[in-house]
C-alpha cells in the first residue's frame, strides 16, 4: 500500500509532519481503508495536539481508536 500517494503531505504547517507520521502509524496499525482515512487523520491530529475527546454524530466510527485513548462523544 502506497500511503504517501493516498494523502499528500502538506508543507508549511508546523505540525503537519508530526500529524502525518502519527496518521501513517494509525493507518498501518489499524489497517485503515477507504473513507476511514479521514477519521484516522482527525485522530492523528488529536493525538499530536494532546486531545482525547471528539464530539461526533458517528461515535461508532471512532471506537476503533479507543485503545489509543480516544473517546467519542455524541451530542445531546
PDB file of C-alpha atoms in Angstrom:
ATOM      1  CA  UNK A   1       0.000   0.000   0.000  1.00  0.00           C
ATOM      2  CA  UNK A   2       1.367   3.378  -1.005  1.00  0.00           C
ATOM      3  CA  UNK A   3       0.269   5.641   1.826  1.00  0.00           C
ATOM      4  CA  UNK A   4       2.060   8.798   0.722  1.00  0.00           C
ATOM      5  CA  UNK A   5       0.212   8.745  -2.597  1.00  0.00           C
ATOM      6  CA  UNK A   6      -3.152   8.448  -0.851  1.00  0.00           C
ATOM      7  CA  UNK A   7      -2.953  11.561   1.313  1.00  0.00           C
ATOM      8  CA  UNK A   8      -0.474  14.232   0.297  1.00  0.00           C
ATOM      9  CA  UNK A   9       1.816  15.651   2.928  1.00  0.00           C
ATOM     10  CA  UNK A  10       1.167  19.386   3.228  1.00  0.00           C
ATOM     11  CA  UNK A  11       4.197  21.565   3.720  1.00  0.00           C
ATOM     12  CA  UNK A  12       4.243  24.700   5.810  1.00  0.00           C
ATOM     13  CA  UNK A  13       2.026  23.561   8.662  1.00  0.00           C
ATOM     14  CA  UNK A  14       4.316  23.316  11.685  1.00  0.00           C
ATOM     15  CA  UNK A  15       2.547  20.186  12.956  1.00  0.00           C
ATOM     16  CA  UNK A  16       1.918  18.546   9.611  1.00  0.00           C
ATOM     17  CA  UNK A  17       4.968  16.301   9.760  1.00  0.00           C
ATOM     18  CA  UNK A  18       4.064  15.023  13.216  1.00  0.00           C
ATOM     19  CA  UNK A  19       0.416  14.544  12.251  1.00  0.00           C
ATOM     20  CA  UNK A  20       1.401  12.725   9.049  1.00  0.00           C
ATOM     21  CA  UNK A  21       3.728  10.388  10.931  1.00  0.00           C
ATOM     22  CA  UNK A  22       1.029   9.627  13.519  1.00  0.00           C
ATOM     23  CA  UNK A  23      -1.593   9.207  10.778  1.00  0.00           C
ATOM     24  CA  UNK A  24       0.649   6.756   8.953  1.00  0.00           C
ATOM     25  CA  UNK A  25       1.222   4.763  12.162  1.00  0.00           C
ATOM     26  CA  UNK A  26      -2.544   4.563  12.768  1.00  0.00           C
ATOM     27  CA  UNK A  27      -3.267   3.532   9.175  1.00  0.00           C
ATOM     28  CA  UNK A  28      -0.799   0.660   9.415  1.00  0.00           C
ATOM     29  CA  UNK A  29      -1.732  -0.405  12.962  1.00  0.00           C
ATOM     30  CA  UNK A  30      -5.489  -0.481  12.320  1.00  0.00           C
ATOM     31  CA  UNK A  31      -5.383  -1.447   8.613  1.00  0.00           C
ATOM     32  CA  UNK A  32      -7.390   1.650   7.724  1.00  0.00           C
ATOM     33  CA  UNK A  33      -9.023   1.646   4.283  1.00  0.00           C
ATOM     34  CA  UNK A  34     -11.249   3.931   2.232  1.00  0.00           C
ATOM     35  CA  UNK A  35     -13.229   6.686   3.916  1.00  0.00           C
ATOM     36  CA  UNK A  36     -11.740   5.731   7.297  1.00  0.00           C
ATOM     37  CA  UNK A  37      -8.605   7.661   6.238  1.00  0.00           C
ATOM     38  CA  UNK A  38     -10.347  10.904   7.239  1.00  0.00           C
ATOM     39  CA  UNK A  39     -11.160   9.639  10.736  1.00  0.00           C
ATOM     40  CA  UNK A  40      -7.575   8.440  11.123  1.00  0.00           C
ATOM     41  CA  UNK A  41      -6.340  11.911  10.148  1.00  0.00           C
ATOM     42  CA  UNK A  42      -8.566  13.504  12.806  1.00  0.00           C
ATOM     43  CA  UNK A  43      -7.319  11.042  15.421  1.00  0.00           C
ATOM     44  CA  UNK A  44      -3.704  11.674  14.426  1.00  0.00           C
ATOM     45  CA  UNK A  45      -4.204  15.403  14.823  1.00  0.00           C
ATOM     46  CA  UNK A  46      -5.892  14.857  18.185  1.00  0.00           C
ATOM     47  CA  UNK A  47      -3.038  12.724  19.467  1.00  0.00           C
ATOM     48  CA  UNK A  48      -0.339  15.156  18.313  1.00  0.00           C
ATOM     49  CA  UNK A  49      -2.226  18.000  19.993  1.00  0.00           C
ATOM     50  CA  UNK A  50      -2.926  16.017  23.198  1.00  0.00           C
ATOM     51  CA  UNK A  51      -6.703  15.827  22.770  1.00  0.00           C
ATOM     52  CA  UNK A  52      -8.659  12.761  23.870  1.00  0.00           C
ATOM     53  CA  UNK A  53     -12.335  13.590  23.205  1.00  0.00           C
ATOM     54  CA  UNK A  54     -14.158  14.191  19.938  1.00  0.00           C
ATOM     55  CA  UNK A  55     -17.771  15.314  19.565  1.00  0.00           C
ATOM     56  CA  UNK A  56     -19.312  13.390  16.672  1.00  0.00           C
ATOM     57  CA  UNK A  57     -22.583  12.088  15.294  1.00  0.00           C
ATOM     58  CA  UNK A  58     -20.714   8.922  14.303  1.00  0.00           C
ATOM     59  CA  UNK A  59     -19.437   7.532  17.596  1.00  0.00           C
ATOM     60  CA  UNK A  60     -19.066   4.040  16.112  1.00  0.00           C
ATOM     61  CA  UNK A  61     -16.529   5.353  13.577  1.00  0.00           C
ATOM     62  CA  UNK A  62     -14.117   6.205  16.383  1.00  0.00           C
ATOM     63  CA  UNK A  63     -14.431   3.126  18.618  1.00  0.00           C
ATOM     64  CA  UNK A  64     -11.532   1.623  16.670  1.00  0.00           C
ATOM     65  CA  UNK A  65      -9.277   4.205  18.324  1.00  0.00           C
ATOM     66  CA  UNK A  66     -10.319   3.537  21.933  1.00  0.00           C
ATOM     67  CA  UNK A  67      -7.004   1.722  22.611  1.00  0.00           C
ATOM     68  CA  UNK A  68      -5.275   4.951  21.564  1.00  0.00           C
ATOM     69  CA  UNK A  69      -7.099   6.863  24.313  1.00  0.00           C
ATOM     70  CA  UNK A  70      -9.679   8.447  22.012  1.00  0.00           C
ATOM     71  CA  UNK A  71     -13.163   8.974  23.451  1.00  0.00           C
ATOM     72  CA  UNK A  72     -16.003   9.693  21.017  1.00  0.00           C
ATOM     73  CA  UNK A  73     -18.951  11.599  22.454  1.00  0.00           C
ATOM     74  CA  UNK A  74     -22.345  12.075  20.809  1.00  0.00           C
ATOM     75  CA  UNK A  75     -24.059  15.444  21.186  1.00  0.00           C
ATOM     76  CA  UNK A  76     -27.055  15.674  23.472  1.00  0.00           C
TER      77      UNK A  76
END
